[in-house]
Amino acid sequence: MTITVAGEKKEVKEGLTLPELILLENVETPEYVTVSVNEEFVASDKVADTVLQEGDNVEFLYFMGGGCHGVDR
Amino acid sequence: MALTDEQMERYSRHIILKEVGAKGQKKLLEAKVLIIGAGGLGAPAAMYLAAAGVGTIGIADADEVDLSNLQRQIIHGTPDIGKAKVKSAAETIAQMNPDVKVNTYRTFVSSENIRELIREYDFILDGTDNFPAKFLINDACVMEKKPFSHAGIIRFKGQLMTYVPGQGPCYRCVFKNPPPKDAVPTCKQAGVIGAMGGVIGSLQAMEAIKYIIGKGELLTGVLLTYNALTMEFHKIKLPKDTHNCAVCGEHPTITELIDYEQAECDRK
Ligand SMILES: [Zn+2]
């Protein structure tokens, strides 16, 4: 089946689960990444049970710091 | 207030744009923008906002200029090493544009001071590098109903989004809680290309300017990501549903600001 991951179309096996996709995509610090499927957030306790469907649009949203300190401790 | 001849000349490239004009330039001169963190993101943002004639720029930062800052924090120069970042930034801006009034706050933001600090500004720019500050800025802006630009940079990557009250998700809608200390690397630990602050900080300045002049589309409901290695920008449409958010949702559970603990190794 074809799904879109971070804006790119990909051919993946039928019934691919979200944890499998996270492994395939080599997602950095997967436990702290926010996932959206078809512009809906996937709650962290639902990630394990999410099976992807043909045409799904998956985005990974990463924590990103950068810039300058702003708070003390 | 009418623009002086000198201002007509200085801002002529703005004024000639139909989206700005003399009217938009006056809005910029009357606007107040607060930049939290005069670092990799805040430095270029502050410089473009100052050059653009944003009339009041607040800069909050407790740190001093360090040699390792100069690779990306272009508002500071080699003679500024050891100087308070807010002082160094204010001096650079004074040289760039005498129209700009700079308010300096040599302090770290905390739950104690941030709401009061942001209250008198029209737009807030998050130029901080750590998650406690990012969540604090988000929650304070939601509570004070202030628009702000979030940004982050690391290695060859950057991202930003804009929050405008009532017009889409806040930072906490996307990233529920800060990651534990040291779980996600910072620039200090992982490195960053200096020009990344220039790209993303300039985009933050662009968002502030568009908000002030009221033109164009802001990055509300969108996270814009940039990968310098592949030279790709990607717009991630964020879920519209914000009603469950702990701070900006219909029944917020966060009604007081939280001072999260910061990664130990980020401190000098
Ligand atoms: Zn929210």
Short mmCIF file of C-alpha atoms and ligand atoms in Angstrom, two decimals:
data_model
loop_
_atom_site.label_atom_id
_atom_site.label_comp_id
_atom_site.label_asym_id
_atom_site.label_seq_id
_atom_site.Cartn_x
_atom_site.Cartn_y
_atom_site.Cartn_z
CA MET A 1 0.00 0.00 0.00
CA THR A 2 1.08 3.60 -0.42
CA ILE A 3 1.29 6.03 2.49
CA THR A 4 2.78 9.51 2.83
CA VAL A 5 5.49 9.98 5.44
CA ALA A 6 6.78 13.52 6.11
CA GLY A 7 5.43 14.64 2.75
CA GLU A 8 6.92 11.76 0.76
CA LYS A 9 4.96 8.91 -0.79
CA LYS A 10 6.20 5.47 0.30
CA GLU A 11 5.35 1.91 -0.63
CA VAL A 12 4.95 -0.19 2.52
CA LYS A 13 3.51 -3.60 3.37
CA GLU A 14 -0.20 -3.99 4.08
CA GLY A 15 -1.09 -3.72 7.75
CA LEU A 16 2.07 -1.86 8.74
CA THR A 17 1.78 -0.65 12.32
CA LEU A 18 2.96 2.71 13.60
CA PRO A 19 5.74 1.19 15.77
CA GLU A 20 6.96 -0.68 12.67
CA LEU A 21 7.01 2.53 10.65
CA ILE A 22 8.90 4.29 13.45
CA LEU A 23 11.57 1.58 13.19
CA LEU A 24 11.64 1.70 9.37
CA GLU A 25 12.02 5.48 9.41
CA ASN A 26 14.78 5.34 12.01
CA VAL A 27 12.98 7.96 14.09
CA GLU A 28 15.29 9.60 16.60
CA THR A 29 14.19 9.41 20.27
CA PRO A 30 10.87 7.73 19.26
CA GLU A 31 9.49 7.91 22.78
CA TYR A 32 9.53 11.72 22.60
CA VAL A 33 8.18 12.21 19.13
CA THR A 34 4.63 13.37 18.49
CA VAL A 35 2.93 11.48 15.66
CA SER A 36 0.05 12.72 13.56
CA VAL A 37 -1.90 10.59 11.11
CA ASN A 38 -4.16 12.42 8.67
CA GLU A 39 -3.80 15.61 10.74
CA GLU A 40 -4.89 13.98 13.98
CA PHE A 41 -2.49 13.45 16.87
CA VAL A 42 -2.02 9.87 17.91
CA ALA A 43 -2.11 9.72 21.71
CA SER A 44 1.08 8.13 23.07
CA ASP A 45 -0.87 5.21 24.56
CA LYS A 46 -2.50 4.55 21.15
CA VAL A 47 0.73 4.43 19.10
CA ALA A 48 1.33 0.70 19.71
CA ASP A 49 -2.15 -0.27 18.46
CA THR A 50 -2.24 1.96 15.39
CA VAL A 51 -2.39 0.07 12.11
CA LEU A 52 -1.81 2.22 9.05
CA GLN A 53 -4.18 2.27 6.10
CA GLU A 54 -3.70 2.90 2.38
CA GLY A 55 -3.34 6.65 1.73
CA ASP A 56 -2.53 7.60 5.35
CA ASN A 57 -0.51 10.78 5.82
CA VAL A 58 1.96 10.37 8.69
CA GLU A 59 4.03 13.17 10.21
CA PHE A 60 6.63 13.00 12.96
CA LEU A 61 6.96 16.13 15.09
CA TYR A 62 10.23 16.38 16.94
CA PHE A 63 11.23 18.30 20.01
CA MET A 64 13.75 20.92 18.97
CA GLY A 65 15.57 23.27 21.30
CA GLY A 66 18.18 25.64 19.98
CA GLY A 67 18.72 29.33 20.44
CA CYS A 68 19.71 30.42 23.86
CA HIS A 69 19.14 29.62 27.54
CA GLY A 70 16.09 31.39 28.83
CA VAL A 71 15.43 29.95 32.23
CA ASP A 72 17.64 29.26 35.16
CA ARG A 73 17.41 25.54 36.01
CA MET B 1 2.68 60.48 13.93
CA ALA B 2 3.92 61.24 10.40
CA LEU B 3 7.07 59.64 9.04
CA THR B 4 10.03 62.01 8.82
CA ASP B 5 11.93 62.47 5.54
CA GLU B 6 14.73 60.40 6.98
CA GLN B 7 12.32 57.60 7.86
CA MET B 8 10.76 57.75 4.38
CA GLU B 9 14.24 57.16 2.99
CA ARG B 10 15.37 54.56 5.53
CA TYR B 11 12.24 52.44 5.06
CA SER B 12 11.71 53.20 1.36
CA ARG B 13 12.01 49.52 0.38
CA HIS B 14 9.22 48.69 2.83
CA ILE B 15 7.05 51.65 1.90
CA ILE B 16 7.10 50.80 -1.80
CA LEU B 17 5.55 47.39 -1.03
CA LYS B 18 1.78 47.59 -1.34
CA GLU B 19 1.42 45.24 1.66
CA VAL B 20 3.39 47.64 3.87
CA GLY B 21 3.23 51.24 2.67
CA ALA B 22 3.58 54.21 5.02
CA LYS B 23 0.69 52.79 7.04
CA GLY B 24 2.42 49.47 7.65
CA GLN B 25 5.70 51.20 8.46
CA LYS B 26 3.93 53.29 11.10
CA LYS B 27 2.49 50.11 12.58
CA LEU B 28 6.01 48.70 12.79
CA LEU B 29 7.31 51.86 14.47
CA GLU B 30 4.50 51.66 17.02
CA ALA B 31 4.91 47.92 17.63
CA LYS B 32 6.49 46.25 20.66
CA VAL B 33 8.18 42.88 20.28
CA LEU B 34 9.81 40.91 23.10
CA ILE B 35 12.65 38.53 22.27
CA ILE B 36 13.39 35.93 24.93
CA GLY B 37 16.98 34.72 24.49
CA ALA B 38 19.56 36.82 22.60
CA GLY B 39 21.24 33.75 21.14
CA GLY B 40 21.33 31.86 17.84
CA LEU B 41 17.72 32.62 16.99
CA GLY B 42 17.19 35.86 18.91
CA ALA B 43 20.28 37.60 17.50
CA PRO B 44 19.31 37.60 13.80
CA ALA B 45 15.63 38.11 14.67
CA ALA B 46 16.47 41.17 16.79
CA MET B 47 18.67 42.61 14.05
CA TYR B 48 16.07 42.27 11.29
CA LEU B 49 13.32 43.63 13.53
CA ALA B 50 15.55 46.58 14.50
CA ALA B 51 16.47 47.28 10.88
CA ALA B 52 12.77 47.05 9.96
CA GLY B 53 12.00 49.83 12.45
CA VAL B 54 10.06 47.89 15.07
CA GLY B 55 9.76 50.78 17.52
CA THR B 56 10.21 48.90 20.79
CA ILE B 57 12.23 45.73 21.15
CA GLY B 58 12.52 44.01 24.50
CA ILE B 59 15.37 41.54 25.01
CA ALA B 60 15.46 39.15 27.94
CA ASP B 61 18.61 37.16 28.63
CA ALA B 62 20.67 36.61 31.76
CA ASP B 63 23.84 35.36 30.09
CA GLU B 64 27.10 36.98 29.09
CA VAL B 65 28.66 36.75 25.65
CA ASP B 66 30.98 33.76 25.40
CA LEU B 67 33.56 33.03 22.70
CA SER B 68 31.62 29.90 21.65
CA ASN B 69 28.51 32.06 20.99
CA LEU B 70 30.11 34.06 18.18
CA GLN B 71 29.83 31.29 15.57
CA ARG B 72 26.09 32.05 15.30
CA GLN B 73 25.01 34.92 17.60
CA ILE B 74 25.83 37.66 15.11
CA ILE B 75 24.44 40.54 17.16
CA HIS B 76 27.54 40.14 19.39
CA GLY B 77 31.14 40.68 18.33
CA THR B 78 34.55 39.65 19.59
CA PRO B 79 34.98 42.81 21.75
CA ASP B 80 31.67 41.93 23.50
CA ILE B 81 33.00 38.75 25.14
CA GLY B 82 32.17 38.87 28.84
CA LYS B 83 29.57 41.58 28.38
CA ALA B 84 25.91 40.98 29.26
CA LYS B 85 24.18 39.73 26.11
CA VAL B 86 21.33 42.21 26.56
CA LYS B 87 23.82 45.11 26.74
CA SER B 88 25.77 43.92 23.72
CA ALA B 89 22.53 43.44 21.74
CA ALA B 90 21.24 46.88 22.75
CA GLU B 91 24.51 48.50 21.63
CA THR B 92 24.37 46.80 18.22
CA ILE B 93 20.74 47.86 17.72
CA ALA B 94 21.50 51.45 18.76
CA GLN B 95 24.13 51.56 16.02
CA MET B 96 21.82 50.02 13.46
CA ASN B 97 18.72 52.14 13.97
CA PRO B 98 18.14 55.09 16.32
CA ASP B 99 14.36 54.77 15.80
CA VAL B 100 14.33 51.67 18.00
CA LYS B 101 13.87 51.80 21.76
CA VAL B 102 15.43 48.75 23.40
CA ASN B 103 14.25 47.48 26.77
CA THR B 104 16.75 45.10 28.33
CA TYR B 105 15.93 42.49 30.96
CA ARG B 106 19.03 40.82 32.31
CA THR B 107 17.15 37.89 33.76
CA PHE B 108 16.10 34.33 33.12
CA VAL B 109 12.37 34.02 32.59
CA SER B 110 10.51 32.13 35.29
CA SER B 111 6.98 31.59 36.50
CA GLU B 112 7.59 34.59 38.79
CA ASN B 113 8.38 37.19 36.14
CA ILE B 114 7.23 36.08 32.71
CA ARG B 115 3.57 37.12 32.74
CA GLU B 116 4.44 40.65 33.78
CA LEU B 117 7.30 40.74 31.26
CA ILE B 118 5.21 39.79 28.23
CA ARG B 119 2.16 41.85 29.18
CA GLU B 120 3.29 45.12 27.60
CA TYR B 121 4.35 43.53 24.27
CA ASP B 122 2.35 42.88 21.09
CA PHE B 123 4.29 39.83 19.94
CA ILE B 124 6.72 37.47 21.66
CA LEU B 125 9.58 35.62 20.03
CA ASP B 126 10.89 32.44 21.64
CA GLY B 127 14.63 32.28 21.03
CA THR B 128 15.39 29.89 23.87
CA ASP B 129 17.18 26.56 23.58
CA ASN B 130 15.55 24.49 26.27
CA PHE B 131 12.19 22.92 26.90
CA PRO B 132 11.42 24.36 30.35
CA ALA B 133 11.65 27.85 28.79
CA LYS B 134 9.67 26.87 25.71
CA PHE B 135 6.78 25.46 27.76
CA LEU B 136 6.91 28.43 30.13
CA ILE B 137 6.72 30.91 27.23
CA ASN B 138 3.87 28.97 25.61
CA ASP B 139 1.80 28.70 28.76
CA ALA B 140 2.37 32.35 29.72
CA CYS B 141 1.41 33.53 26.21
CA VAL B 142 -1.75 31.40 26.28
CA MET B 143 -2.66 32.80 29.72
CA GLU B 144 -1.92 36.42 28.73
CA LYS B 145 -3.50 35.94 25.28
CA LYS B 146 -0.32 36.96 23.47
CA PRO B 147 0.78 35.78 20.02
CA PHE B 148 4.22 34.23 19.83
CA SER B 149 6.64 32.51 17.50
CA HIS B 150 8.15 29.20 18.58
CA ALA B 151 11.34 27.98 16.97
CA GLY B 152 13.97 25.34 17.49
CA ILE B 153 17.22 24.51 15.75
CA ILE B 154 19.64 21.64 15.99
CA ARG B 155 22.44 20.34 13.77
CA PHE B 156 21.20 20.99 10.20
CA LYS B 157 17.53 21.22 11.10
CA GLY B 158 15.12 23.87 12.24
CA GLN B 159 11.42 24.34 12.80
CA LEU B 160 8.95 27.05 13.74
CA MET B 161 5.28 27.68 14.35
CA THR B 162 3.21 30.68 15.34
CA TYR B 163 0.57 30.80 18.03
CA VAL B 164 -2.16 33.39 17.83
CA PRO B 165 -4.86 33.13 20.53
CA GLY B 166 -7.99 31.47 19.15
CA GLN B 167 -6.42 30.77 15.77
CA GLY B 168 -5.00 27.30 16.17
CA PRO B 169 -2.95 25.01 18.35
CA CYS B 170 -0.39 26.11 20.90
CA TYR B 171 3.02 24.48 21.47
CA ARG B 172 1.57 22.28 24.22
CA CYS B 173 -1.17 21.02 21.88
CA VAL B 174 1.65 19.45 19.85
CA PHE B 175 4.23 18.62 22.51
CA LYS B 176 2.26 17.71 25.62
CA ASN B 177 5.06 17.91 28.21
CA PRO B 178 8.78 18.64 28.20
CA PRO B 179 10.96 15.59 27.60
CA PRO B 180 12.92 14.43 30.66
CA LYS B 181 16.30 16.06 31.28
CA ASP B 182 18.88 15.04 28.65
CA ALA B 183 16.41 12.85 26.72
CA VAL B 184 16.54 15.16 23.70
CA PRO B 185 19.87 16.75 22.75
CA THR B 186 20.38 20.52 22.76
CA CYS B 187 22.62 22.52 20.40
CA LYS B 188 25.35 22.56 23.00
CA GLN B 189 25.38 18.77 23.08
CA ALA B 190 24.67 18.09 19.40
CA GLY B 191 25.99 21.14 17.54
CA VAL B 192 24.31 23.46 15.04
CA ILE B 193 25.31 25.29 11.90
CA GLY B 194 25.38 29.00 12.73
CA ALA B 195 23.47 29.98 9.60
CA MET B 196 20.58 27.84 10.86
CA GLY B 197 19.86 30.53 13.45
CA GLY B 198 19.96 33.04 10.59
CA VAL B 199 17.42 31.08 8.53
CA ILE B 200 15.00 30.26 11.31
CA GLY B 201 15.47 33.46 13.37
CA SER B 202 14.83 35.53 10.22
CA LEU B 203 11.65 33.54 9.60
CA GLN B 204 10.57 34.34 13.16
CA ALA B 205 11.19 38.03 12.45
CA MET B 206 9.13 37.63 9.27
CA GLU B 207 6.23 36.19 11.25
CA ALA B 208 6.38 39.10 13.74
CA ILE B 209 6.41 41.63 10.88
CA LYS B 210 3.45 39.99 9.10
CA TYR B 211 1.52 39.87 12.36
CA ILE B 212 2.20 43.57 12.98
CA ILE B 213 1.27 44.77 9.50
CA GLY B 214 -1.62 42.30 9.33
CA LYS B 215 -0.71 40.83 5.96
CA GLY B 216 -0.21 37.34 4.58
CA GLU B 217 -0.63 33.98 6.23
CA LEU B 218 1.03 33.15 9.51
CA LEU B 219 2.32 29.74 10.55
CA THR B 220 -0.74 29.20 12.74
CA GLY B 221 -1.87 25.58 12.68
CA VAL B 222 1.32 24.73 10.82
CA LEU B 223 4.77 23.56 11.85
CA LEU B 224 7.32 24.55 9.22
CA THR B 225 10.40 22.36 9.20
CA TYR B 226 13.66 22.98 7.38
CA ASN B 227 16.41 20.52 6.56
CA ALA B 228 19.56 22.28 5.37
CA LEU B 229 21.23 19.09 4.12
CA THR B 230 18.43 18.24 1.71
CA MET B 231 17.47 21.93 1.38
CA GLU B 232 13.82 21.10 1.94
CA PHE B 233 11.11 23.06 3.68
CA HIS B 234 8.07 21.07 4.76
CA LYS B 235 4.82 22.36 6.19
CA ILE B 236 3.20 20.00 8.65
CA LYS B 237 -0.48 20.78 9.05
CA LEU B 238 -1.31 20.52 12.73
CA PRO B 239 -4.55 19.05 14.04
CA LYS B 240 -7.22 21.72 14.43
CA ASP B 241 -8.66 20.13 17.51
CA THR B 242 -7.32 22.07 20.50
CA HIS B 243 -10.15 21.54 22.96
CA ASN B 244 -8.33 18.81 24.91
CA CYS B 245 -5.14 20.85 25.45
CA ALA B 246 -4.06 21.16 29.07
CA VAL B 247 -3.45 24.89 28.73
CA CYS B 248 -5.35 26.32 25.74
CA GLY B 249 -8.22 23.79 25.71
CA GLU B 250 -11.78 24.21 26.89
CA HIS B 251 -11.11 22.89 30.38
CA PRO B 252 -7.46 23.69 31.09
CA THR B 253 -5.80 21.69 33.84
CA ILE B 254 -2.75 23.97 33.81
CA THR B 255 -3.79 27.28 35.31
CA GLU B 256 -0.53 28.14 37.05
CA LEU B 257 2.85 28.40 35.38
CA ILE B 258 5.29 25.53 35.91
CA ASP B 259 9.07 25.84 36.34
CA TYR B 260 10.34 22.58 34.89
CA GLU B 261 13.86 21.45 35.69
CA GLN B 262 16.48 22.10 33.02
CA ALA B 263 19.15 19.72 31.82
CA GLU B 264 22.15 20.04 34.13
CA CYS B 265 24.74 19.95 31.34
CA ASP B 266 23.21 22.96 29.56
CA ARG B 267 24.39 25.21 32.34
CA LYS B 268 27.80 26.74 31.97
ZN ZN C 1 -2.84 24.13 23.33
#
